[in-house]
XYZ file of C-alpha atoms in Angstrom:
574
model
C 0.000 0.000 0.000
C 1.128 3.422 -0.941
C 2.073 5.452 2.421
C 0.607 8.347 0.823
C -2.694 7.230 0.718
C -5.851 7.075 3.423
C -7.198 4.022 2.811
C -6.412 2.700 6.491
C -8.060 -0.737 7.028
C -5.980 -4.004 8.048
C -7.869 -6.590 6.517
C -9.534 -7.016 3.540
C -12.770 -7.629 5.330
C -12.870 -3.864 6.149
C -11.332 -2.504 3.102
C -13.758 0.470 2.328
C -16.519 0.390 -0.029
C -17.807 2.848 -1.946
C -18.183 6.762 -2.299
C -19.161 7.189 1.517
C -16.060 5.082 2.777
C -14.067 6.752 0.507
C -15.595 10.451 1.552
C -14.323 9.360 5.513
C -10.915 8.476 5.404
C -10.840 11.788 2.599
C -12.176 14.327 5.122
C -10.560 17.230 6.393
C -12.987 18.733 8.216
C -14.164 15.718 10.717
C -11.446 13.386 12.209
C -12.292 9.636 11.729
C -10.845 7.093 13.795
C -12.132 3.999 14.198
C -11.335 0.991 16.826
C -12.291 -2.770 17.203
C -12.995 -4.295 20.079
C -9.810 -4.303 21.939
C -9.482 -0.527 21.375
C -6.952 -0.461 19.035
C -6.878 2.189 16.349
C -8.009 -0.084 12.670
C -9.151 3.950 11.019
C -7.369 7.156 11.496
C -8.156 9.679 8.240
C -6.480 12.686 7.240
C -9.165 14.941 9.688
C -7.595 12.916 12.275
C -4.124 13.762 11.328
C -4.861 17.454 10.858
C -6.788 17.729 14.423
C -4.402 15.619 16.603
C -0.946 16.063 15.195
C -0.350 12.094 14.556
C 0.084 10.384 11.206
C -1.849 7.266 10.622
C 1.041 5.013 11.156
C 1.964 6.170 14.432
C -1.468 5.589 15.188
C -2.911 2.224 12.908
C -2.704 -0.682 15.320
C -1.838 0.687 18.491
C -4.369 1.133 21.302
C -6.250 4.587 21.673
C -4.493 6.842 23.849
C -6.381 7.916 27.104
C -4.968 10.960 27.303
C -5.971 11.931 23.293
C -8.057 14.576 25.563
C -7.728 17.001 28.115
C -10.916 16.707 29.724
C -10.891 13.768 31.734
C -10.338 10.111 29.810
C -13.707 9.077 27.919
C -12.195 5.565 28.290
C -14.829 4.205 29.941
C -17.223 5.504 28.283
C -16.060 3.694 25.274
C -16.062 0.259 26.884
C -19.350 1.072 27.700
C -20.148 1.885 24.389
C -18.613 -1.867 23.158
C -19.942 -3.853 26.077
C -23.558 -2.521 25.948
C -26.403 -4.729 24.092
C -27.505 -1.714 22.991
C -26.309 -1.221 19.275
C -27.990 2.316 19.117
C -26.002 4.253 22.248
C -24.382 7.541 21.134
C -22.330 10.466 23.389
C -21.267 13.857 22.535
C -18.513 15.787 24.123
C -16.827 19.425 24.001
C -13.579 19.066 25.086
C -10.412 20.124 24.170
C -7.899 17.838 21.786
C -4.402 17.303 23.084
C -1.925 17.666 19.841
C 1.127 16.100 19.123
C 3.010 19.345 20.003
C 1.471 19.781 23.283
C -1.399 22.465 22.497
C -5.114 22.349 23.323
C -7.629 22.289 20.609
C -11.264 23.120 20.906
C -13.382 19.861 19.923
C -16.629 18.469 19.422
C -16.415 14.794 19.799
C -19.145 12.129 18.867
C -18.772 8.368 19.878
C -20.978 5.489 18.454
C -20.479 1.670 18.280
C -19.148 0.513 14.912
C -22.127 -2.562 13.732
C -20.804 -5.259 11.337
C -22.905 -7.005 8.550
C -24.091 -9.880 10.966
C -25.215 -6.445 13.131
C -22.491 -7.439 15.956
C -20.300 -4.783 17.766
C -17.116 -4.464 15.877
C -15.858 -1.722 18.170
C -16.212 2.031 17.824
C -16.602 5.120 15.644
C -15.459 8.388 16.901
C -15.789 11.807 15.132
C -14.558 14.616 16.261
C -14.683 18.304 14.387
C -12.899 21.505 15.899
C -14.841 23.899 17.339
C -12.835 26.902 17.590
C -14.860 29.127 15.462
C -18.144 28.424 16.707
C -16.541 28.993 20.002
C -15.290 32.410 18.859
C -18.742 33.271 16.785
C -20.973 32.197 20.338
C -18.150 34.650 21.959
C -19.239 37.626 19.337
C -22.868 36.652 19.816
C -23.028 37.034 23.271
C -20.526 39.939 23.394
C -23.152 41.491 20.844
C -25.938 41.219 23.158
C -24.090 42.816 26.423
C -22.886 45.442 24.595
C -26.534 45.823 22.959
C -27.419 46.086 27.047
C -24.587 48.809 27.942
C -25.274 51.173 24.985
C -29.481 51.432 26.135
C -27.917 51.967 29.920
C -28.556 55.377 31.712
C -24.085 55.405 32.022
C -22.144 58.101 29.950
C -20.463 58.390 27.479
C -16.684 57.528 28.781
C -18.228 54.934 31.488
C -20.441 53.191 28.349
C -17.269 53.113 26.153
C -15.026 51.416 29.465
C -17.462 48.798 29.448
C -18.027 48.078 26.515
C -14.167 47.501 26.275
C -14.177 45.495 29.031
C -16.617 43.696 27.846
C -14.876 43.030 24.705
C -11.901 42.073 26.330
C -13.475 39.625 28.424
C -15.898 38.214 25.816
C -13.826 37.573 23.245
C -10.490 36.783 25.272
C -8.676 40.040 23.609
C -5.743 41.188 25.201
C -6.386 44.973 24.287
C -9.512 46.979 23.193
C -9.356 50.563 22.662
C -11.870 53.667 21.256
C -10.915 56.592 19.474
C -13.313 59.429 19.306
C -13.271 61.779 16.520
C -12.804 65.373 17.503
C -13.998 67.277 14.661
C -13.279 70.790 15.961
C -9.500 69.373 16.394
C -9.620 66.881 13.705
C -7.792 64.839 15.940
C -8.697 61.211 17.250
C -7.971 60.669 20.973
C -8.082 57.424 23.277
C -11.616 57.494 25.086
C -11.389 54.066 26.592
C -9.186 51.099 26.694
C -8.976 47.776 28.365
C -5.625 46.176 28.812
C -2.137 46.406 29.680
C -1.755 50.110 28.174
C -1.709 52.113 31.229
C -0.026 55.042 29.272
C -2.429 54.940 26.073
C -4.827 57.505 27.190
C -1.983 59.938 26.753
C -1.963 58.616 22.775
C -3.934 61.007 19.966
C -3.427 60.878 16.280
C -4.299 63.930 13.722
C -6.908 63.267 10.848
C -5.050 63.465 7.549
C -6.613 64.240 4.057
C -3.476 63.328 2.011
C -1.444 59.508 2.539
C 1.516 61.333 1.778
C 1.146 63.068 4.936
C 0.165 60.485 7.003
C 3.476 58.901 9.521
C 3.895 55.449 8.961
C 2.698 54.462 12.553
C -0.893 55.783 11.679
C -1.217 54.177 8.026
C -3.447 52.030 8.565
C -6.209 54.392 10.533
C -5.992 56.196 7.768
C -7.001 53.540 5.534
C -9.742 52.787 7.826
C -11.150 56.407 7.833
C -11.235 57.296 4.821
C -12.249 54.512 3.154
C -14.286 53.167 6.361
C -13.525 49.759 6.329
C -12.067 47.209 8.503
C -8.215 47.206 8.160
C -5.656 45.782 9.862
C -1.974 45.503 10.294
C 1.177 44.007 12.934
C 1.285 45.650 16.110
C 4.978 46.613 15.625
C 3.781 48.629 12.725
C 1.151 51.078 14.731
C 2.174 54.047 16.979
C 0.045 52.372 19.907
C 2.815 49.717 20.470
C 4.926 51.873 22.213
C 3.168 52.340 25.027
C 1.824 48.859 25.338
C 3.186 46.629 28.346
C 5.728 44.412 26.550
C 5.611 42.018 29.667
C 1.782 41.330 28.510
C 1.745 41.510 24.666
C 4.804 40.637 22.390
C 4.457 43.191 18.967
C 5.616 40.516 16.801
C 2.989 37.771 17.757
C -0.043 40.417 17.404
C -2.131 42.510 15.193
C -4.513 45.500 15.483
C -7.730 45.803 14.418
C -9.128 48.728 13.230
C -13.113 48.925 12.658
C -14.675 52.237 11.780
C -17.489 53.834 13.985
C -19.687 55.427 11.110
C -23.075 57.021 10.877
C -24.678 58.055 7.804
C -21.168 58.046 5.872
C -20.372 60.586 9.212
C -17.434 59.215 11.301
C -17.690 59.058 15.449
C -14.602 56.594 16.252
C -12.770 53.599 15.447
C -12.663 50.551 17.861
C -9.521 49.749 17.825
C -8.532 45.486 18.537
C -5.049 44.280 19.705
C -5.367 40.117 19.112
C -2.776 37.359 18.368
C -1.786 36.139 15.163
C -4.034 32.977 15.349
C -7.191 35.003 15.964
C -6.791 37.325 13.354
C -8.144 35.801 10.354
C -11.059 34.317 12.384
C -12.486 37.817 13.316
C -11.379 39.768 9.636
C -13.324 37.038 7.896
C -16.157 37.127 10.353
C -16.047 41.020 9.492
C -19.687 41.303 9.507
C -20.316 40.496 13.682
C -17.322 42.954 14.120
C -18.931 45.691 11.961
C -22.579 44.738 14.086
C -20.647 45.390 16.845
C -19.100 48.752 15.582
C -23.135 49.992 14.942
C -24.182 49.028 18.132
C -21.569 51.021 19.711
C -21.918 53.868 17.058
C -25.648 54.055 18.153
C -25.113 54.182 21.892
C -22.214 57.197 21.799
C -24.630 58.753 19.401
C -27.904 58.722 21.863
C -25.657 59.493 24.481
C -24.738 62.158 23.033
C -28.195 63.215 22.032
C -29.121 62.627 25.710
C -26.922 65.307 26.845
C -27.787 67.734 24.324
C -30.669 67.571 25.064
C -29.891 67.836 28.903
C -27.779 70.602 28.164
C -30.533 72.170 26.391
C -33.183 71.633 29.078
C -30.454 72.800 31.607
C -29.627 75.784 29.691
C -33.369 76.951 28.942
C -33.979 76.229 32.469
C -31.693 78.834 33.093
C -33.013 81.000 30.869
C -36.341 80.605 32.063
C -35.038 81.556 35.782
C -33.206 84.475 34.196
C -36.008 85.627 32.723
C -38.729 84.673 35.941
C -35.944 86.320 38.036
C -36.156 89.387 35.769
C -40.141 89.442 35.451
C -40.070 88.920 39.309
C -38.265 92.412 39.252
C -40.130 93.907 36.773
C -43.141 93.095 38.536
C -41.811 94.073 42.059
C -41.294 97.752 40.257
C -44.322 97.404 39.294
C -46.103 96.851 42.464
C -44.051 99.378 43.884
C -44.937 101.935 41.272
C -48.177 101.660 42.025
C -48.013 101.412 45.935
C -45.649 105.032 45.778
C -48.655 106.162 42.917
C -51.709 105.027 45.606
C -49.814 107.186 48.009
C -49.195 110.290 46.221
C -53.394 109.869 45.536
C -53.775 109.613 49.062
C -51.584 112.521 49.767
C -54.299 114.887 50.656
C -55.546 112.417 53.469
C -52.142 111.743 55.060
C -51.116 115.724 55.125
C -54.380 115.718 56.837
C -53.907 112.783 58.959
C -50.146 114.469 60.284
C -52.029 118.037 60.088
C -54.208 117.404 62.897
C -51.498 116.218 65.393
C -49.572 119.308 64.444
C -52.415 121.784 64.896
C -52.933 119.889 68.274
C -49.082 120.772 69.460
C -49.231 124.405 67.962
C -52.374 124.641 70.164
C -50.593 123.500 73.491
C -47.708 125.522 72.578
C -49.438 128.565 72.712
C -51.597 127.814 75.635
C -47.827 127.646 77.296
C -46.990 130.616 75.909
C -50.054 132.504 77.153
C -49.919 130.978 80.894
C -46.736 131.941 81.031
C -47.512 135.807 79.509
C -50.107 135.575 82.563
C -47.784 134.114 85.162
C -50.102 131.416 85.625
C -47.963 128.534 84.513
C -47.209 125.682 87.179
C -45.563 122.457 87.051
C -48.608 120.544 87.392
C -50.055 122.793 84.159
C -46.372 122.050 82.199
C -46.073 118.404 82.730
C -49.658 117.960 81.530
C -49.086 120.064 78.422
C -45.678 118.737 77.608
C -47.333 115.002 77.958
C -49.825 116.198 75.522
C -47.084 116.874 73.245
C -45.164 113.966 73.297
C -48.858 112.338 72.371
C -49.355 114.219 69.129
C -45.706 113.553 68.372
C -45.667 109.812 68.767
C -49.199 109.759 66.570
C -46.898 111.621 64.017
C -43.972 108.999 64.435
C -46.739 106.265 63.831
C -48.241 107.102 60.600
C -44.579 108.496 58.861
C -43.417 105.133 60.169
C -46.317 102.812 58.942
C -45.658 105.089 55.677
C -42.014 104.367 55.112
C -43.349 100.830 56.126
C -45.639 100.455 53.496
C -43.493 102.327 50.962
C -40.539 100.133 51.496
C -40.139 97.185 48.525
C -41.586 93.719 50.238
C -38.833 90.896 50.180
C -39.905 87.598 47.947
C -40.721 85.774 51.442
C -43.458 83.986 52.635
C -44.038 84.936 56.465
C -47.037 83.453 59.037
C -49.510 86.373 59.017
C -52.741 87.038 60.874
C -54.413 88.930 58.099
C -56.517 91.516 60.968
C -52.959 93.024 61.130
C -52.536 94.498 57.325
C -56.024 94.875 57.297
C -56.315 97.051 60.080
C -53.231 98.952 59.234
C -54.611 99.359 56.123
C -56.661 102.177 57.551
C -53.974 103.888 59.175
C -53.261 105.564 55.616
C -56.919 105.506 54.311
C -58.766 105.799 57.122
C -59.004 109.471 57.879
C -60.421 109.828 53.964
C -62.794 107.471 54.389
C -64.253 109.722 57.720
C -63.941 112.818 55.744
C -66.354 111.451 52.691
C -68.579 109.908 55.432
C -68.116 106.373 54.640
C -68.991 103.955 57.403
C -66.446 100.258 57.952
C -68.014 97.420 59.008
C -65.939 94.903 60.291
C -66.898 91.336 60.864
C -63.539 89.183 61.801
C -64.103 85.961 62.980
C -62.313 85.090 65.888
C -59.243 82.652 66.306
C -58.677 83.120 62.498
C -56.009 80.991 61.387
C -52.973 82.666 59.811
C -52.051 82.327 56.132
C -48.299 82.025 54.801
C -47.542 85.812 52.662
C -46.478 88.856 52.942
C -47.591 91.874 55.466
C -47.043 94.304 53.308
C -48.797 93.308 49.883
C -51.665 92.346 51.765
C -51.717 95.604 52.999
C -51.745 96.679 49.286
C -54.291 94.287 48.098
C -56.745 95.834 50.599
C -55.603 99.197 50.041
C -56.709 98.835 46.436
C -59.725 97.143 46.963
C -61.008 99.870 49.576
C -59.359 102.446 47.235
C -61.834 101.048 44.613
C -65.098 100.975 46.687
C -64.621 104.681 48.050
C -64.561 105.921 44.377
C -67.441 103.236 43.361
C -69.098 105.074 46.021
C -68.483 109.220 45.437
C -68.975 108.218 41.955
C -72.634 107.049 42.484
C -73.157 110.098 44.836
C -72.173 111.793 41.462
C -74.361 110.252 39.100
C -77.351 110.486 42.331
C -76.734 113.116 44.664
C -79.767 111.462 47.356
C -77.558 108.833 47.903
C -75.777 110.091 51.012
C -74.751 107.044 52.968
C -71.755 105.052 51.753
C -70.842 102.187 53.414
C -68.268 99.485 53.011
C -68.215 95.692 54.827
C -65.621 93.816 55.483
C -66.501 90.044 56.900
C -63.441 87.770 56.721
C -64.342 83.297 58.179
C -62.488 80.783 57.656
C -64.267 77.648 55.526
C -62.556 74.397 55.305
C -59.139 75.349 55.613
C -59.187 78.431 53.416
C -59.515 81.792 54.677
C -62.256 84.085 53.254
C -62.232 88.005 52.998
C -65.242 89.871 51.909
C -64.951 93.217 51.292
C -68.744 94.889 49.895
C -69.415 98.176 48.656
C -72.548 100.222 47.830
C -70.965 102.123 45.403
C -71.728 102.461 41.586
C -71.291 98.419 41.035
C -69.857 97.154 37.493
C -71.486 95.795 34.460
C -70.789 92.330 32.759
C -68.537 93.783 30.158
C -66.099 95.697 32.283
C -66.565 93.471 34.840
C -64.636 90.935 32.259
C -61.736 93.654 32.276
C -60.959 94.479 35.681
C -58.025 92.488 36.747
C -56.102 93.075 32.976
C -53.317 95.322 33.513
C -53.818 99.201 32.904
C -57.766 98.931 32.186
C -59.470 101.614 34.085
C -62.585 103.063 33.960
C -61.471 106.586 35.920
C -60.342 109.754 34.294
C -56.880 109.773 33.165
C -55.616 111.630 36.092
C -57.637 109.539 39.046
C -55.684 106.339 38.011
C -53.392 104.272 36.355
C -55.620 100.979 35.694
C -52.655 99.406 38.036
C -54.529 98.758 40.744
C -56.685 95.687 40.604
C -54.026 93.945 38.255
C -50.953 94.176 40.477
C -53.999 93.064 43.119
C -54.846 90.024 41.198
C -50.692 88.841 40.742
C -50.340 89.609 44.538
C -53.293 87.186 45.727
C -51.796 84.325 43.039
C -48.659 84.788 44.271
C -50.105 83.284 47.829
C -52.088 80.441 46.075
C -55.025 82.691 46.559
C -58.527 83.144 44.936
C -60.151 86.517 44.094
C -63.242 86.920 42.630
C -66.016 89.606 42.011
C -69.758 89.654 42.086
C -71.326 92.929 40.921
C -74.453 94.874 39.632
C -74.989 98.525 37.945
C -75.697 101.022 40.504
C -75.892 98.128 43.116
C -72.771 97.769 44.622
C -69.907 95.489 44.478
C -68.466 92.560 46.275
C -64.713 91.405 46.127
C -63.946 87.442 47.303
C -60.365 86.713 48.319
C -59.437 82.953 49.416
C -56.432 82.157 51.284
C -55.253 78.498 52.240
C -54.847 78.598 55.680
C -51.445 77.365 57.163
C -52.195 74.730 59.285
C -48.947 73.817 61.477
């Protein structure tokens, strides 16, 4: 027998026949071996020489080596196989083939009794195929589907990328995985993430060329890959990276990198950048397709990250802007209300020169009643303490109303304070009162007791009821106008509380409103006065103040009737 050829039976009994015989001692992808019932080797094909390492005559004749494998010895699961009655029984095994030279090979190994013609147990049939791609493609797969995971995370951008390398890395047994980002302001690439022994390539960046002849020889083949975006490769020794690579972990001339664009819409983001051995290589360029799957996946999740924070950035900025611009309004309207609180003064001046006149005239008059007891030599101490008290009366009434009036005038603070709302109410009249007495307008006041307190502020309470009794004195003078019988004028003021909200009614018998202005009253700058008896201010900056403190205020009116104002307050309940 030729020692070239396959055709590996001992007797003539077993000599093959036939195109399948012929097709198993041919193979190359399965091994073959066969073995009668004393285990000795009577069929060992060219698969088998290929996978193990042995030829067939080191092998023909000689008993099946127990240690052919590295998991464990499937020995007796072979003399199983030939002592069972069963002629059907079949095992499969992934394990790893021990070659010739030592090294481990990935296998799939299927054992099955060998039947003769007379259907008796010859021995056994064992195939066994490598499995080292479909270890590597069940590696991509599932690498695939926890990257897939990572890029729909919550992470960023730099802690997505890490994993994602580590993930890599550990996946797909690669000793080095880095991304480059594109900078396209810079039109630079720079090291994002890595995973490996490359401590120092973070401090690695390479420019973006649009001419080869410009490009340095380390960076070649990144340039290949961005401008053409495709996969390319080359030998680690050849690529800038190696220098700062560990050379205790990864020897330059046993590996190659990897370089796999990161593209979107013809637009480029990256390139993923693979450090793997020599043997590896030509399993992952030819399986180009899970590598590029891979590349999209992470393409997609840097580019929703990065939509993410735009988008946060955006929402952060215009939030911003919208405090900016509250912040400014807030001022505006402040001005505003204090515009109109200096303006409701300077109406009321007449009443408050009056209301500091009478104090005055009332310390002029002592004075002189000093003056003439003295003229008449009839002044004692008793007489000048009495006077002088009197004095010191009239002067602190002064003190009061210029103080409540710098009060008042002063611009309130944005603070919410606890506030029993008798006190602005009641100071309220300190600066209107003494008009109201003039024009013979009667207050009635009906405060429930033990009211509880509402969270604002003193002060623009004091100038919401400021404008509303500023409103029902004129609703009333101008029906005494328009009906000069109608003497009395009187304004109400009941204020209960009603399921944890505070109610103030203020009611007027003045001129009332119709439907159609009544619409209008709370818009800014309507008015119904003559140009020089008001600003249309009053009732607008009255409505803002009440919404500021998550109040209600409403009206209920009728021509020539009178007029009723409704404010609601939630009561702060400690």
């Amino acid at each position: 027998m030729d020692a070239n050829t396959h055709f590996f039976y001992l007797s003539k009994s077993t000599h093959p026949l036939g195109l399948l015989e012929s097709l198993m001692i041919s193979s190359t992808e399965y091994a073959i071996i066969a073995t009668d019932l004393n285990n000795r080797v009577v069929l060992w094909n060219k698969g088998a020489e290929i996978i193990y390492g042995y030829t067939c005559h080191e092998m023909l004749q000689n008993e099946l080596p127990t240690n052919l494998h590295k998991k464990g010895s499937i020995e007796k699961n072979l003399l199983y196989l030939v002592n069972s009655p069963s002629k059907s029984n079949l095992i499969d095994y992934s394990m790893n083939a021990v070659r010739k030279d030592g090294t481990l090979l990935p296998v799939s190994v299927t054992v099955t009794p060998r039947i003769n013609k007379n259907n008796q147990i010859e021995g056994l049939l064992i195939m066994t195929r490598e499995i080292t791609k479909y270890i590597y493609q069940e590696q991509c797969r599932t690498a695939l589907i926890e990257i897939a995971h990572l890029v729909n995370s919550n992470k960023s951008i730099d802690e997505m990328c890490d994993e994602i390398c580590n993930t890599i890395s550990s996946f797909l047994e690669i000793s080095l995985v880095f991304i480059c980002l594109f900078d396209s302001s810079n039109k630079n690439f720079r090291i994002n993430s890595c995973s490996g022994p490359c401590k120092n390539c973070k401090f690695h960046s390479c420019n973006y060329y649009c001419n080869e002849n410009d490009v340095p020889n380390g960076e070649k083949s990144c340039f290949k890959t961005y401008t053409r975006l495709t996969i390319n490769s080359t030998d680690l020794k050849n690529h800038k990276i190696s220098k700062y690579i560990d050379k205790n972990y990864i020897n330059n001339d046993n590996f190659s990198i990897i370089h796999i664009p990161l593209t979107s819409d013809d637009s480029l983001i990256g390139i993923l950048h693979i450090v793997v051995s020599t043997e590896r290589i030509d399993f992952l360029l030819k399986e180009s397709q899970i590598l590029s799957l891979i590349a999209n996946e992470i393409t997609a999740g840097i580019q929703r990250r990065r939509l993410v924070e735009e988008i946060k950035d955006y929402a952060e900025n215009l939030e911003k802007m919208v405090k900016t611009r509250t912040d400014q309004l807030r001022e505006k309207d402040a001005q505003l209300i204090q515009s109109a609180k200096l303006a409701t003064l300077g109406e009321m001046a007449t009443g408050i020169a009056h209301e500091i006149n009478q104090p005055l005239a009332g310390i002029s008059l002592i004075t002189q009643g000093l003056i003439l007891a003295k003229v008449r030599n009839v002044l004692n101490d008793r007489l000048l303490f009495e006077k002088l008290n009197a004095i010191i009366e009239q002067t602190e009434r002064i003190n009061k109303i210029i103080g409540h009036l710098r009060t008042f005038a002063r611009q309130s603070d944005q603070t919410k304070k606890e506030i029993d709302i008798k006190k602005p109410l009641f100071d309220m009249f300190k600066l209107i009162g003494e008009q109201l007495i003039k024009r013979k307008i009667t207050v009635e006041t009906n405060i429930e007791d033990n009211l509880p307190p509402i969270l604002a502020d003193h002060n623009k309470l004091e100038q919401v009821f400021l404008n509303i009794i500023t409103n029902a004195r004129d609703a009333i003078e101008e029906l005494r106008m328009k009906n000069p019988d109608k003497k009395d004028g009187k304004i109400t003021i009941n204020a209960h509380s009603q399921k944890n909200t505070v109610v103030i009614e203020i009611i007027d018998n003045g001129i009332g409103i119709s439907e159609k202005v009544k619409e209008k009253v709370f818009e800014p700058f309507f008015t119904t006065k003559d140009v020089d008896k008001g600003t249309g201010l009053g009732l607008s900056i009255t409505y803002g103040i009440v919404k500021e403190f998550d109040g209600i205020i409403e009206i209920e009116s009728k021509e020539m009737q009178g007029s009723k104002f409704i404010i609601k307050f939630p009561a702060y309940l400690k």
